[in-house]
């Protein structure tokens, strides 16, 4: 799904799964616990606060070492990238490794990962890969020096997972991106501090990491993560599994 696909051609987006941030009473991005009782929600918030503090401490302790496989890319990956994308590819990956920022807090980690991925130029799949739809690995994204909305979101998801952020706190989220000129199908990464929390949105269209309530330009469609990849009826499973196979092949280089 290229980011420029018109809303009149929704493609896979029309197959709703795990609906997010709805209107008119529908489940929203921050409404993952709509059936919880008041007492249960309060207990969940207390537990989430404790887990959040432990997670923040763990992230701070490993900030300099916990990085995605791209940040530890060895000679095999660099040779592979050069063979596919030419001599400029290895320096791009090495610059990515050198720029990987230490995190002073969880918020700083989200901001840094968002900014680093957003530094890669935006290029539509049809132009960049000569395909209507292609989900790039981080090596492909950085090595080729381009990608579209899915590639930004995937790179951020994998960076944060490698930094120790639990999978249940992250969801790759398809949305309609609204502007004065048009409506575009788009993907962002949503971070949930707890299941009932309002998520923060990491997006290549907006450099700021903001709560979803401050992103009135986004209308959610569905979201997913690794935990959904084996479930029947989940949109995008085939593309996600294809991506995982290429990730495994790159890690083995």
Coordinates of C-alpha atoms in Angstrom, one line a residue:
X1 CA 0.0 0.0 0.0
X2 CA 1.9 3.1 -1.1
X3 CA 1.4 6.1 1.0
X4 CA -0.1 8.0 -1.9
X5 CA -2.9 5.5 -2.5
X6 CA -6.2 7.3 -2.6
X7 CA -8.8 6.6 0.1
X8 CA -11.2 5.5 -2.7
X9 CA -8.9 2.5 -3.2
X10 CA -8.6 1.2 0.4
X11 CA -7.0 -2.1 -0.5
X12 CA -6.3 -4.2 2.6
X13 CA -7.2 -1.3 4.9
X14 CA -10.9 -2.0 4.5
X15 CA -10.4 -5.3 6.4
X16 CA -10.7 -4.1 10.0
X17 CA -8.7 -5.8 12.7
X18 CA -8.0 -4.4 16.2
X19 CA -9.8 -1.1 15.4
X20 CA -8.2 2.0 16.7
X21 CA -9.2 5.6 17.6
X22 CA -12.6 5.5 16.3
X23 CA -15.4 8.0 16.2
X24 CA -19.0 7.8 17.3
X25 CA -18.4 5.4 20.1
X26 CA -16.3 2.8 18.2
X27 CA -13.1 1.4 19.8
X28 CA -10.2 3.8 19.5
X29 CA -6.4 3.7 19.4
X30 CA -6.4 4.3 23.2
X31 CA -9.4 2.1 23.9
X32 CA -7.9 -1.3 24.3
X33 CA -9.6 -2.0 27.6
X34 CA -13.2 -0.8 26.9
X35 CA -14.7 -3.7 28.9
X36 CA -12.7 -3.2 32.1
X37 CA -14.5 -2.4 35.3
X38 CA -13.7 0.8 37.2
X39 CA -11.9 -1.2 39.9
X40 CA -10.1 -3.3 37.4
X41 CA -9.0 -0.3 35.4
X42 CA -7.6 1.3 38.6
X43 CA -5.7 -1.8 39.5
X44 CA -4.4 -2.0 35.9
X45 CA -3.2 1.5 36.0
X46 CA -1.3 0.9 39.3
X47 CA 0.3 -2.3 37.8
X48 CA 1.1 -0.5 34.6
X49 CA 2.8 2.4 36.5
X50 CA 5.0 -0.1 38.3
X51 CA 5.8 -2.0 35.1
X52 CA 6.5 1.4 33.4
X53 CA 9.0 2.3 36.0
X54 CA 10.8 -1.0 35.7
X55 CA 10.8 -0.8 32.0
X56 CA 12.3 2.8 32.1
X57 CA 15.1 1.6 34.4
X58 CA 15.8 -1.4 32.2
X59 CA 16.0 0.8 29.1
X60 CA 18.3 3.3 30.8
X61 CA 20.6 0.5 31.9
X62 CA 21.0 -1.0 28.4
X63 CA 20.6 2.2 26.4
X64 CA 24.1 2.1 25.0
X65 CA 24.0 -1.6 24.1
X66 CA 20.4 -2.6 23.2
X67 CA 20.1 -1.7 19.5
X68 CA 18.6 -3.4 16.5
X69 CA 20.6 -5.8 14.4
X70 CA 21.3 -3.0 11.8
X71 CA 23.3 -1.3 14.5
X72 CA 25.5 -4.4 14.8
X73 CA 25.7 -5.1 11.1
X74 CA 28.9 -6.8 10.3
X75 CA 31.0 -7.3 7.1
X76 CA 28.5 -9.7 5.6
X77 CA 25.6 -7.3 5.8
X78 CA 27.8 -4.5 4.5
X79 CA 28.9 -6.6 1.5
X80 CA 25.2 -7.6 0.9
X81 CA 24.1 -4.0 1.0
X82 CA 26.9 -2.9 -1.4
X83 CA 26.0 -5.6 -3.9
X84 CA 22.4 -4.6 -3.9
X85 CA 22.5 -0.8 -3.6
X86 CA 26.0 0.1 -4.7
X87 CA 29.1 1.6 -2.9
X88 CA 27.1 4.3 -1.0
X89 CA 25.1 1.7 0.9
X90 CA 27.8 0.6 3.5
X91 CA 28.6 4.2 4.5
X92 CA 24.9 4.9 5.0
X93 CA 24.6 1.9 7.4
X94 CA 27.8 2.9 9.2
X95 CA 26.5 6.4 9.7
X96 CA 23.2 5.0 11.1
X97 CA 25.2 3.0 13.6
X98 CA 27.3 6.0 14.6
X99 CA 24.2 8.2 15.0
X100 CA 22.3 5.7 17.2
X101 CA 21.5 7.9 20.2
X102 CA 21.8 7.0 23.9
X103 CA 18.4 7.3 25.7
X104 CA 18.1 9.3 28.9
X105 CA 14.5 8.3 29.3
X106 CA 11.8 6.3 27.6
X107 CA 10.4 9.5 26.1
X108 CA 13.9 10.4 24.8
X109 CA 14.2 6.9 23.3
X110 CA 11.0 7.3 21.4
X111 CA 12.0 10.7 20.1
X112 CA 15.4 9.6 19.1
X113 CA 14.3 6.5 17.2
X114 CA 11.6 8.5 15.5
X115 CA 14.0 11.2 14.4
X116 CA 16.7 8.8 13.2
X117 CA 14.3 6.8 11.0
X118 CA 12.7 10.0 9.7
X119 CA 16.1 11.2 8.4
X120 CA 15.8 8.6 5.5
X121 CA 14.3 10.2 2.4
X122 CA 10.7 9.3 1.6
X123 CA 10.2 7.5 -1.7
X124 CA 7.1 5.7 -3.0
X125 CA 7.4 1.9 -3.6
X126 CA 6.5 2.2 -7.3
X127 CA 9.5 4.5 -7.8
X128 CA 11.9 2.9 -5.3
X129 CA 11.3 -0.8 -5.8
X130 CA 9.3 -0.8 -9.0
X131 CA 6.5 -2.6 -7.1
X132 CA 3.1 -1.5 -6.0
X133 CA 3.8 -2.6 -2.5
X134 CA 7.1 -3.6 -0.8
X135 CA 7.9 -3.8 2.9
X136 CA 11.7 -3.1 3.4
X137 CA 13.9 -4.4 6.1
X138 CA 16.0 -1.8 7.9
X139 CA 19.0 -2.8 5.9
X140 CA 17.1 -2.3 2.7
X141 CA 15.5 1.0 4.0
X142 CA 18.8 2.5 5.1
X143 CA 21.1 0.9 2.5
X144 CA 18.9 2.0 -0.4
X145 CA 18.3 5.5 1.2
X146 CA 14.6 5.5 0.8
X147 CA 11.3 4.1 1.8
X148 CA 7.6 4.8 2.3
X149 CA 5.4 5.0 5.4
X150 CA 5.5 1.2 6.2
X151 CA 9.3 1.2 6.1
X152 CA 9.6 4.0 8.6
X153 CA 7.1 2.4 10.9
X154 CA 8.8 -1.1 10.6
X155 CA 12.3 0.4 11.3
X156 CA 11.0 2.2 14.4
X157 CA 9.2 -0.9 15.6
X158 CA 12.3 -3.1 15.3
X159 CA 14.5 -0.6 16.9
X160 CA 12.3 -0.2 19.9
X161 CA 11.7 -4.0 20.2
X162 CA 15.5 -4.5 20.2
X163 CA 15.8 -1.8 22.9
X164 CA 13.6 -3.9 25.2
X165 CA 10.2 -2.4 24.7
X166 CA 7.6 -5.2 25.1
X167 CA 5.8 -6.2 22.0
X168 CA 2.4 -5.5 23.6
X169 CA 3.3 -1.8 23.9
X170 CA 3.8 -1.4 20.1
X171 CA 1.4 -1.6 17.3
X172 CA 1.9 -0.9 13.6
X173 CA -1.2 1.1 12.7
X174 CA -2.8 1.8 9.4
X175 CA -4.6 5.1 9.3
X176 CA -6.1 7.6 6.8
X177 CA -3.9 10.7 6.8
X178 CA -6.1 13.8 6.2
X179 CA -4.8 17.0 4.6
X180 CA -6.5 19.9 2.9
X181 CA -5.6 18.5 -0.5
X182 CA -6.3 14.7 -0.2
X183 CA -6.7 11.6 2.0
X184 CA -3.9 9.1 2.0
X185 CA -3.6 5.6 3.3
X186 CA -0.7 5.7 5.7
X187 CA 1.1 3.7 8.5
X188 CA 2.4 4.9 11.8
X189 CA 3.8 3.2 15.0
X190 CA 1.7 3.5 18.1
X191 CA 3.3 3.1 21.6
X192 CA 1.1 2.2 24.6
X193 CA 2.5 2.8 28.1
X194 CA -0.3 0.4 29.2
X195 CA -3.2 -1.4 27.5
X196 CA -5.7 1.3 28.5
X197 CA -3.3 4.3 27.9
X198 CA -3.6 6.8 25.2
X199 CA -0.9 5.9 22.7
X200 CA 1.9 8.1 21.4
X201 CA 2.3 8.2 17.6
X202 CA 5.6 7.9 15.8
X203 CA 5.1 9.2 12.3
X204 CA 7.3 10.2 9.3
X205 CA 4.7 12.9 8.4
X206 CA 5.1 14.7 11.7
X207 CA 8.5 15.0 13.4
X208 CA 7.0 15.2 16.9
X209 CA 6.0 12.2 19.0
X210 CA 2.5 13.2 20.1
X211 CA -0.5 11.6 21.8
X212 CA -3.1 10.4 19.4
X213 CA -5.6 13.0 20.7
X214 CA -3.3 15.6 19.2
X215 CA -3.3 14.0 15.8
X216 CA -6.7 14.9 14.4
X217 CA -5.3 14.4 11.0
X218 CA -5.2 10.6 11.4
X219 CA -8.2 8.3 11.1
X220 CA -7.3 4.8 12.2
X221 CA -8.2 1.6 10.3
X222 CA -6.5 -1.3 12.0
X223 CA -3.3 -2.2 13.8
X224 CA -1.1 -5.3 14.4
X225 CA 2.2 -6.5 15.8
X226 CA 4.2 -9.8 16.1
X227 CA 1.6 -11.3 18.4
X228 CA -1.0 -11.1 15.7
X229 CA 1.0 -12.6 12.9
X230 CA -0.2 -16.2 13.5
X231 CA -3.9 -15.3 13.9
X232 CA -6.3 -16.1 11.2
X233 CA -8.0 -13.2 9.5
X234 CA -5.3 -10.6 10.4
X235 CA -4.6 -8.3 7.5
X236 CA -1.0 -8.1 6.1
X237 CA 0.1 -11.4 7.5
X238 CA 1.6 -12.5 4.2
X239 CA 3.7 -9.3 3.9
X240 CA 4.7 -9.5 7.6
X241 CA 5.9 -13.1 7.2
X242 CA 7.8 -12.3 4.0
X243 CA 9.5 -9.4 5.9
X244 CA 10.4 -11.7 8.8
X245 CA 12.0 -14.2 6.3
X246 CA 14.2 -11.5 4.8
X247 CA 15.2 -10.3 8.3
X248 CA 16.3 -13.8 9.3
X249 CA 18.3 -14.1 6.1
X250 CA 20.1 -10.7 6.8
X251 CA 20.8 -11.6 10.4
X252 CA 22.5 -14.8 9.2
X253 CA 25.0 -12.9 6.9

